[in-house]
Coordinates of C-alpha atoms and ligand atoms in Angstrom, one line a residue:
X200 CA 0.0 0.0 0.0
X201 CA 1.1 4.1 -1.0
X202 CA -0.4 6.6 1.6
X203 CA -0.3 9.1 -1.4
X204 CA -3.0 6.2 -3.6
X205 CA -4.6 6.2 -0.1
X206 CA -5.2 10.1 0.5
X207 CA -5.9 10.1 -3.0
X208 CA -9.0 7.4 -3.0
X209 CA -10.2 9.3 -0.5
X210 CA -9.5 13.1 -1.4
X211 CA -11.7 11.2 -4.5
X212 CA -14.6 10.5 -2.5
X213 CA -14.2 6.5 -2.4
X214 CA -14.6 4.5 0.7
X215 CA -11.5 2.6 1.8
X216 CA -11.5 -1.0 2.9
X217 CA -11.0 -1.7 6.7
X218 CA -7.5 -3.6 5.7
X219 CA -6.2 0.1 4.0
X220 CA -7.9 2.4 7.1
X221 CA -5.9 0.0 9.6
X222 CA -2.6 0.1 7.5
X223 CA -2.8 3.7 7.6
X224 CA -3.6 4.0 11.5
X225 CA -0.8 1.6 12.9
X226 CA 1.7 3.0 10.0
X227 CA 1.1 6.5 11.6
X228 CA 1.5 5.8 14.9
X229 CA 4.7 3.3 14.1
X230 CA 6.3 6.7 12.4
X231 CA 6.2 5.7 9.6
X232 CA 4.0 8.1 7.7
X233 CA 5.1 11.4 7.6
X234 CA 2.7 14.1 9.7
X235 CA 2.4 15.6 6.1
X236 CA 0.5 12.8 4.3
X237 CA -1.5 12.2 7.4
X238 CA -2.6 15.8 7.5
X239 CA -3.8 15.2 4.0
X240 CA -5.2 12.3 4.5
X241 CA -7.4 13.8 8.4
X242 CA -8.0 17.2 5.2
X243 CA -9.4 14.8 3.1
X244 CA -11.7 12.9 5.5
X245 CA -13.0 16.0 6.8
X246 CA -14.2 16.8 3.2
X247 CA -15.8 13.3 1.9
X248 CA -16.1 11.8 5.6
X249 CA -16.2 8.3 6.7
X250 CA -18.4 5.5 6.4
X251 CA -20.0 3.7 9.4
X252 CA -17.3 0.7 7.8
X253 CA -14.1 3.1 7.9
X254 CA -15.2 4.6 10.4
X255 CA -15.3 1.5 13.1
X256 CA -12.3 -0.2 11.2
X257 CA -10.5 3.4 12.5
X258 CA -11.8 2.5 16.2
X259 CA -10.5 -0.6 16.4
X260 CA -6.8 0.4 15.1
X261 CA -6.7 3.4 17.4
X262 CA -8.1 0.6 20.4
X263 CA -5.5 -2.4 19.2
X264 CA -2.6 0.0 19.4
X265 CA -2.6 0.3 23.0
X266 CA -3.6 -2.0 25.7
X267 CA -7.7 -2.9 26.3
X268 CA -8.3 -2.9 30.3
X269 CA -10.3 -5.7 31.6
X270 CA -12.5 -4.8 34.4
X271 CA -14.2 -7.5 35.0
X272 CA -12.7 -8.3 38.5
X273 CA -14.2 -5.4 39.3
X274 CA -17.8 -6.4 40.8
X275 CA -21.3 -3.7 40.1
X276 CA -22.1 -2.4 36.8
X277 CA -19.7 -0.2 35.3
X278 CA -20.8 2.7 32.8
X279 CA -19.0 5.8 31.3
X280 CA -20.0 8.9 30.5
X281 CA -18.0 11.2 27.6
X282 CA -18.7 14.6 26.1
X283 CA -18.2 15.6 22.7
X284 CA -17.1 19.0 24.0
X285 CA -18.1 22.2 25.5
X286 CA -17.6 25.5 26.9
X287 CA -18.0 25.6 30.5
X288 CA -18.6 21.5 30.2
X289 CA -18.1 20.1 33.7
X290 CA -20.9 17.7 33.8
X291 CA -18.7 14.9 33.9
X292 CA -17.7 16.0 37.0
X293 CA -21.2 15.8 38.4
X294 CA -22.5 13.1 36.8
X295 CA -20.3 10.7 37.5
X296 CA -20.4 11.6 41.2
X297 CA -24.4 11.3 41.5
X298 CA -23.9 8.2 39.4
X299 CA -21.4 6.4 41.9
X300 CA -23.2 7.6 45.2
X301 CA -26.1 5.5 43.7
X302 CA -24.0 2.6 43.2
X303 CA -22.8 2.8 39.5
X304 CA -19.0 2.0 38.8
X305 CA -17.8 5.0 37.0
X306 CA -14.0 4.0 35.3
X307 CA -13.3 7.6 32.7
X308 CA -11.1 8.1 30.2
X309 CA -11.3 11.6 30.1
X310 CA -10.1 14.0 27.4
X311 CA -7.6 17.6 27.4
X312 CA -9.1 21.1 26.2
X313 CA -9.4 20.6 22.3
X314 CA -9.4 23.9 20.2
X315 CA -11.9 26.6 22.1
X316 CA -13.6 23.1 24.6
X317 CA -12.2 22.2 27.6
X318 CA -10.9 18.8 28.6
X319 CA -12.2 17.0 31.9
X320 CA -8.7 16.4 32.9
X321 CA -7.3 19.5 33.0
X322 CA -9.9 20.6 35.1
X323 CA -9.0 17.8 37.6
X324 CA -5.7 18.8 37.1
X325 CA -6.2 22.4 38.6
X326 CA -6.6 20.9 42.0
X327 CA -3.1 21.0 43.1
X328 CA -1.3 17.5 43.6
X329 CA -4.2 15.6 41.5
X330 CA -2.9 12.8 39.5
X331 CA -4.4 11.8 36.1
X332 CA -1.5 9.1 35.2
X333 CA -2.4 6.5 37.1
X334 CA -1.7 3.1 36.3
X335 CA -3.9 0.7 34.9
X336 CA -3.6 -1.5 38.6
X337 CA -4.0 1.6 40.4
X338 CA -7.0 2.6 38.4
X339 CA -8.4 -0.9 38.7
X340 CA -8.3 -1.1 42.4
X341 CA -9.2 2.3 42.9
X342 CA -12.6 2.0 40.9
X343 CA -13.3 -0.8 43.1
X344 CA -12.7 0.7 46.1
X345 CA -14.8 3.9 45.8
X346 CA -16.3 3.5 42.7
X347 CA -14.8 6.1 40.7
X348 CA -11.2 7.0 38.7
X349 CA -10.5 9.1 36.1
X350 CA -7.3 8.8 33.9
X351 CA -6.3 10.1 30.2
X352 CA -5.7 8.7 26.7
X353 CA -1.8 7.8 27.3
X354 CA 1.3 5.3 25.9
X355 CA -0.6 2.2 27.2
X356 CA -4.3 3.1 26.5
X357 CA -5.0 4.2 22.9
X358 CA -1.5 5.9 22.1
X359 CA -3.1 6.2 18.4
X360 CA -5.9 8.7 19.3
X361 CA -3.3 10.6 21.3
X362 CA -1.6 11.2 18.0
X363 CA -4.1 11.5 15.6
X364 CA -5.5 14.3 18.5
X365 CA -2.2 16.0 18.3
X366 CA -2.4 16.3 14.3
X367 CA -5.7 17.0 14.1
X368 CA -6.3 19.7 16.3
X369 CA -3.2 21.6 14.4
X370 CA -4.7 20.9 11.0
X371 CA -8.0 22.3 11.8
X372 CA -9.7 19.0 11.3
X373 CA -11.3 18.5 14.7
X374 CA -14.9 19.2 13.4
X375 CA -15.2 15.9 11.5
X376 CA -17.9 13.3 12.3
X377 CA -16.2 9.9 11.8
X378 CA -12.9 11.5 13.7
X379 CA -14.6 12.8 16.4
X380 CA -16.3 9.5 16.7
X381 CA -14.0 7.1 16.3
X382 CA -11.3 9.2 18.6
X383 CA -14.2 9.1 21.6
X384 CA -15.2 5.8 21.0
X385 CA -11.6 4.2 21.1
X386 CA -11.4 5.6 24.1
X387 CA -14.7 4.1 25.4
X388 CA -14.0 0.8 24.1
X389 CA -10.9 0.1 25.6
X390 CA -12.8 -0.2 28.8
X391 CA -15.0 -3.5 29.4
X392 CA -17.7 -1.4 30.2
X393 CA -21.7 -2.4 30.7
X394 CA -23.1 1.1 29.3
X395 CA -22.5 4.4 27.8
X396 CA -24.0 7.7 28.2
X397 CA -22.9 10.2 25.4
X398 CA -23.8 14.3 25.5
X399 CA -23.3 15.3 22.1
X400 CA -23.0 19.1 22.2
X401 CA -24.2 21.1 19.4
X402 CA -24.8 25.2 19.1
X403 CA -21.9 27.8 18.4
X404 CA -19.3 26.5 21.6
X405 CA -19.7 22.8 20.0
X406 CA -17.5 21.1 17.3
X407 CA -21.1 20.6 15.5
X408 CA -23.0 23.5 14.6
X409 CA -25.8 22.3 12.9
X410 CA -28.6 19.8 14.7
X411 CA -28.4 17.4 11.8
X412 CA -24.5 17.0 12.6
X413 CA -25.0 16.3 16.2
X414 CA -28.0 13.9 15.7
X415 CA -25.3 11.9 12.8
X416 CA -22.4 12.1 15.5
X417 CA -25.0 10.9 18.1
X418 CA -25.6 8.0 15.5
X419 CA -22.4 7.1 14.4
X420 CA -21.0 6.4 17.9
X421 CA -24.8 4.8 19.2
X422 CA -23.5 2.9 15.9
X423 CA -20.2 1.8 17.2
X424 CA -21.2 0.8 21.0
X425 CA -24.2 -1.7 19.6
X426 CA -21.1 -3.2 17.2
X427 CA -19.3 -4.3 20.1
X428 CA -22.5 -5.2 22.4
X429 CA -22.6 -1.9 24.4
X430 CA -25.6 -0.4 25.5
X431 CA -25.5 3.3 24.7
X432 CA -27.4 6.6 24.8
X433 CA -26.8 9.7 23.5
X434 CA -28.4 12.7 24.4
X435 CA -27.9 15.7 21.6
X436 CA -27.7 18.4 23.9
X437 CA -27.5 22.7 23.7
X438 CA -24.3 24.5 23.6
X439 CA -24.9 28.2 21.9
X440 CA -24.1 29.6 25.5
X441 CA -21.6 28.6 28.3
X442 CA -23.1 25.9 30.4
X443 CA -23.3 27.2 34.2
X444 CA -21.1 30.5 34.7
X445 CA -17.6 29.6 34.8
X446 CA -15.7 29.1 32.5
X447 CA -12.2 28.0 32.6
X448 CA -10.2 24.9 34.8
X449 CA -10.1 26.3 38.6
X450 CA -13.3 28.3 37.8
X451 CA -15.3 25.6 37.0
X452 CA -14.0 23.0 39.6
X453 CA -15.9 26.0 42.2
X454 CA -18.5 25.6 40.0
X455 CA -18.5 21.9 40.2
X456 CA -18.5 21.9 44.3
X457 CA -21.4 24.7 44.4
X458 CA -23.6 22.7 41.9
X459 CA -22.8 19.1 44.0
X460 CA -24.3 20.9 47.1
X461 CA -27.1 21.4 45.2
X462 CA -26.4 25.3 44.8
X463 CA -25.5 25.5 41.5
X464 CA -26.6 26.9 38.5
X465 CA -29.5 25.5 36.7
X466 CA -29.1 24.6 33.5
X467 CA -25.9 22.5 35.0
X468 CA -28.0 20.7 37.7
X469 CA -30.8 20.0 34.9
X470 CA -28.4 18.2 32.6
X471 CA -26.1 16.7 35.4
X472 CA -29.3 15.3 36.5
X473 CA -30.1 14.0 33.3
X474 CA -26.8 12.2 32.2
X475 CA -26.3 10.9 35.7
X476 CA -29.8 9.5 35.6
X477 CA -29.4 7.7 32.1
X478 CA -26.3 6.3 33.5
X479 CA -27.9 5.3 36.7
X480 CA -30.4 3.6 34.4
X481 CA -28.2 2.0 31.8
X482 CA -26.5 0.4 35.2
X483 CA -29.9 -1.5 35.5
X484 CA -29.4 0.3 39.3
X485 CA -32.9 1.9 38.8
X486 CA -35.9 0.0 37.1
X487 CA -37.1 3.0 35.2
X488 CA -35.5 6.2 34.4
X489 CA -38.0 8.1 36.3
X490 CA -36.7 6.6 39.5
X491 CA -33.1 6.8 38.2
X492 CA -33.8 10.4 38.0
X493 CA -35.1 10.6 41.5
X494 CA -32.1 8.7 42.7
X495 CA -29.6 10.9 41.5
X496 CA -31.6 13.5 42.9
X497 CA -31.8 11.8 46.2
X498 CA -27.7 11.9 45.4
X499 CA -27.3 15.0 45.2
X500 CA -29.8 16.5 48.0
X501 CA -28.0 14.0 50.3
X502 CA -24.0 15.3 50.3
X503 CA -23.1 11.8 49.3
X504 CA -22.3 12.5 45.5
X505 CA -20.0 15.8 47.4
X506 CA -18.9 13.4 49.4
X507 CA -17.8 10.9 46.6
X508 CA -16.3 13.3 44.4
X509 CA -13.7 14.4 47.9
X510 CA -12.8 10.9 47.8
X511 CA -11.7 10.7 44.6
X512 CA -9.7 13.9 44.8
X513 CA -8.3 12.5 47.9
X514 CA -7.5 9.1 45.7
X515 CA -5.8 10.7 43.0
X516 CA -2.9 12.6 45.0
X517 CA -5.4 16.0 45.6
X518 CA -6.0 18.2 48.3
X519 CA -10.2 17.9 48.7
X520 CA -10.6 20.6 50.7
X521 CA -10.3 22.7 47.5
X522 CA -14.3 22.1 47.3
X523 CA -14.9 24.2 50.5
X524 CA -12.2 26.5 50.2
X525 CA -11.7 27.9 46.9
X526 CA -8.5 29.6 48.1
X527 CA -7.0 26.6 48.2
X528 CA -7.2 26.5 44.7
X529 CA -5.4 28.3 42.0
X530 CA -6.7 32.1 41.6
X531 CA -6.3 35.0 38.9
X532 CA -4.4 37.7 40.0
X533 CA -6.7 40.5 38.1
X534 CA -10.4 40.4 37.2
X535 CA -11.5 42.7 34.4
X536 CA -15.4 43.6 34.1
X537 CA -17.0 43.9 30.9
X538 CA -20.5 45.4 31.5
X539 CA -23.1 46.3 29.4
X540 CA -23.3 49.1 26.9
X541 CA -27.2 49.5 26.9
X542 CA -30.6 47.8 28.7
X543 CA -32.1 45.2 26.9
X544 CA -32.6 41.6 27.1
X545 CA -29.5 39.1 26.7
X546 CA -30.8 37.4 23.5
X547 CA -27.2 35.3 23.1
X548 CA -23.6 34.5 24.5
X549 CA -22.1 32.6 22.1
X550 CA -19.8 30.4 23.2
X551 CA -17.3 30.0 20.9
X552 CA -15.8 33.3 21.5
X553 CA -16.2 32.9 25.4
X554 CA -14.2 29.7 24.8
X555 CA -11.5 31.0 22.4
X556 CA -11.0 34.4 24.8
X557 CA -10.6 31.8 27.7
X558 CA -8.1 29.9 26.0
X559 CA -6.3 33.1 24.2
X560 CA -5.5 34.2 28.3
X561 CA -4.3 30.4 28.8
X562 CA -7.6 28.2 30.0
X563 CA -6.3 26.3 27.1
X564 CA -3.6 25.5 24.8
X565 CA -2.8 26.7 21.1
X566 CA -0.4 24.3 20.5
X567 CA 0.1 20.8 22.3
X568 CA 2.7 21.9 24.5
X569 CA 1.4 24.9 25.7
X570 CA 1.1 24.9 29.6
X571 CA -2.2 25.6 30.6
X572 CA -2.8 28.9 33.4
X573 CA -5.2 26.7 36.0
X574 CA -6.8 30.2 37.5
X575 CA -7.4 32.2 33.9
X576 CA -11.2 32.1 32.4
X577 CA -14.4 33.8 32.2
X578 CA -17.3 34.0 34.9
X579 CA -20.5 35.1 33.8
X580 CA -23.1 37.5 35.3
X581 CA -25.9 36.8 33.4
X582 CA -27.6 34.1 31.3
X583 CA -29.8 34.1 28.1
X584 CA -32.9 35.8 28.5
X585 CA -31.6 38.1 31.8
X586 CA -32.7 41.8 31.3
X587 CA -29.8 44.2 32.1
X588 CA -29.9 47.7 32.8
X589 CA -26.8 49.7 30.6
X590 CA -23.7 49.7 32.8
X591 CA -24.5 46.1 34.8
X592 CA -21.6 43.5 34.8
X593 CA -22.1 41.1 32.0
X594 CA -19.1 39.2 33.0
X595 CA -15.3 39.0 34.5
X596 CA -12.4 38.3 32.6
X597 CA -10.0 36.5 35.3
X598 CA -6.1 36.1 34.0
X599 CA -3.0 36.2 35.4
X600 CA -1.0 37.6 33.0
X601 CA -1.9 40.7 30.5
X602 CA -0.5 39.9 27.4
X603 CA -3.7 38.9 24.9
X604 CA -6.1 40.1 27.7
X605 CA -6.9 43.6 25.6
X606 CA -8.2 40.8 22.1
X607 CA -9.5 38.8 25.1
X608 CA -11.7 41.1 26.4
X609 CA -12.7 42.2 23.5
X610 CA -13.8 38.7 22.1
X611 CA -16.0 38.1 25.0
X612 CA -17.7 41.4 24.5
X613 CA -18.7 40.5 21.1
X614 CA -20.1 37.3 22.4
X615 CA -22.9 39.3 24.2
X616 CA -26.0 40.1 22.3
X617 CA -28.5 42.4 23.7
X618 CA -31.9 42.9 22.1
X619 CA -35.4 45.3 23.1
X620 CA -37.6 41.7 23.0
X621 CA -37.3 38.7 25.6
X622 CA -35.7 35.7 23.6
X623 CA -37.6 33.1 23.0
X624 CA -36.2 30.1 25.5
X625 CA -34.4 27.3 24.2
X626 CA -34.8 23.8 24.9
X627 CA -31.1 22.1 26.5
X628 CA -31.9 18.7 25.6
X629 CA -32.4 18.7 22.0
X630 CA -32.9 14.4 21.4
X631 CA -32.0 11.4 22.8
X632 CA -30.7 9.2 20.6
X633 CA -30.1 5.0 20.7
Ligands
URA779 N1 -13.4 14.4 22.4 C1 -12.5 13.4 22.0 O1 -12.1 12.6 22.8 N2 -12.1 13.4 20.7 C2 -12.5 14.3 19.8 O2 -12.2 14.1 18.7 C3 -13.4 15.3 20.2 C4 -13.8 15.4 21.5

């Protein structure tokens, strides 16, 4: 096989057996296809896309090239829960809490901020001392003893995605349906797992844009699980503005404590609600999904999700008082306010530009080996369909450092739109699919 016939077949619209897709995933990630070709070849997918063939043949290379981690020593239903990426997404770190308190085994593979989303594990990581590389043992044992571990895509577990990650989010060929899927669901797959709950974001702060996308992505990856005999939902869910207030690693780990003691914002407790509650029920741990609801409720009203989610900082090397004293945790050294230039109605925020300011200040990383600032990000005021008198605080811009924080600024004031009329509301959970 030629990688340049390959890229070509494809750049040509023609669907590539499962023989050539794997040839071309283990070739990459041996180093021995040029970051070049590959670039054409991710340039030429995200034109003419993938079948539901090349697309699963693609899973399965980027699972064979690490190591698939058995779990089954590990007693109670165990059940996932992944996002396809967001601004101001921490409903992982909810969910998964409310899902373990009610008895679900929750083992993540969490991802890093990608372009303008953030990444679950850098999140974690803002706690100081918290650990995301543990080892497979060490994430084995500690899901059995509290239910609940979160590591990253790494050398042992799906090294293939890690690269193809790299390359694709400096190609600008993230926003691809059969990538996206295939990366997530590698990911997924390399766990025995017994469900799946999927939150496929769509809106301006989302990889998709368009409904249609979102409900194909949903698909695709629905598609993928029932392949290799996982139960799977995924709910197509609304991103055009930040979900909660904070955006930005340290920022949204507060937000994450306030919303687990059931003071947090409530568009995040609706949907945190929600996932945990499908994973809750996917567990077979409620009979229907009206008590599962209620349960994680029950979770959440009762400290015991809080509760869960202290352990597991205190598992992975982190200091879990950060969730009752947010000095603990890393903090901006300036705010700056951007308030509003008339009185009106707040008709959008769009979330794309909250995202990209907060990762031009340092929330996340241009290139791969950019540090990430822990304390930098955005905290709104004000939500879609607030009505603000001229002058009122629409939002802070926290950073540490002032270079970019002028375009910053800037950004994030263009992201708010103010109009004479109420907006009409918008539903959050757009479809469940599978
Ligand atoms: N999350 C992932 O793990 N992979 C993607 O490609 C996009 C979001």
């Amino acid at each position: 096989m030629r990688t340049v016939d390959l890229i070509q077949r494809k750049r040509n619209g023609e669907e590539l057996a499962p023989e050539e897709i794997t040839w071309l995933v283990d070739s990459y990630t041996a180093g021995e296809i040029p970051d070049y070709q590959m670039a054409a070849f991710l340039m030429a997918v995200y034109f003419q896309s993938m079948s539901d063939r090349e697309c699963t043949a693609m899973t399965e290379s980027f699972i064979a090239s690490g190591e698939k981690i058995d779990l089954s020593s590990v007693p109670g239903p165990k059940v996932d829960k992944h996002s396809t990426g967001g601004v101001g997404d921490k409903t992982s770190l909810i969910a998964a809490p409310l899902a373990v308190a009610a008895g679900v085994k929750v083992p993540m593979i969490s991802g890093r901020a990608l372009g303008h989303t953030g990444g679950t594990l850098d999140k974690l990581e803002s706690v100081p001392g918290f650990r995301t590389d543990l080892s497979v043992d060490e994430f084995r044992e500690q899901l059995a003893k509290i239910g609940f571990a979160v590591i990253g895509q790494s050398l042992s577990v799906t090294p293939a995605d890690g690269k193809f990650y790299a390359l694709r989010d400096a190609t600008s060929t993230i926003e691809s349906i059969p990538l996206i899927a295939a990366s997530i669901m590698a990911k997924k797959l390399s766990l025995t797992l017994d469900g799946l709950v999927l939150d496929v974001k769509v809106g301006s702060g989302a990889f998709m844009k368009r409904q249609v996308d979102a409900r194909r992505l949903a698909q695709m990856m629905v598609t993928i699980a029932r392949r290799a005999d996982l139960r799977a939902q995924a709910l197509v869910t609304d991103m055009n503005q930040p979900l909660g207030y904070a955006v930005g690693n340290a920022l949204e780990i507060m937000e994450v404590s306030q919303t687990l003691q059931n003071a947090g914002p409530l568009d995040l407790h609706r949907i945190s609600i929600e996932l945990a509650a499908r994973m809750i029920y996917l567990a077979k741990v409620a009979p229907t999904l009206e008590d599962a609801r209620d349960l994680a409720q029950a979770k959440l009203i009762d400290g015991s999700a809080y509760k869960k989610f202290k352990e597991v900082i205190q598992a992975q090397g982190g200091n879990p008082q950060v969730l009752d004293r947010f000095d603990l945790l890393p903090n901006a050294s300036g705010a700056h306010e951007i308030t509003s230039p008339r009185g009106g109605y707040i008709s959008a925020i769009d979330a794309e530009y909250i995202g990209l300011a907060s990762t031009m200040i340092g929330a996340g990383r241009d290139r791969k080996e950019d540090e990430i600032d822990p304390a930098v990000g955005v905290v709104l005021e004000v939500k879609v369909g607030q009505k603000v008198d001229a002058g009122a605080v629409l939002c802070r811009v926290y950073y540490t450092k002032e270079d970019n924080l002028e375009e910053a600024a800037q950004l994030v004031e263009d992201a708010f739109r103010i109009s004479n009329a109420a907006p009409e509301g918008r539903e959050l959970i757009l479809e469940v699919v599978g």
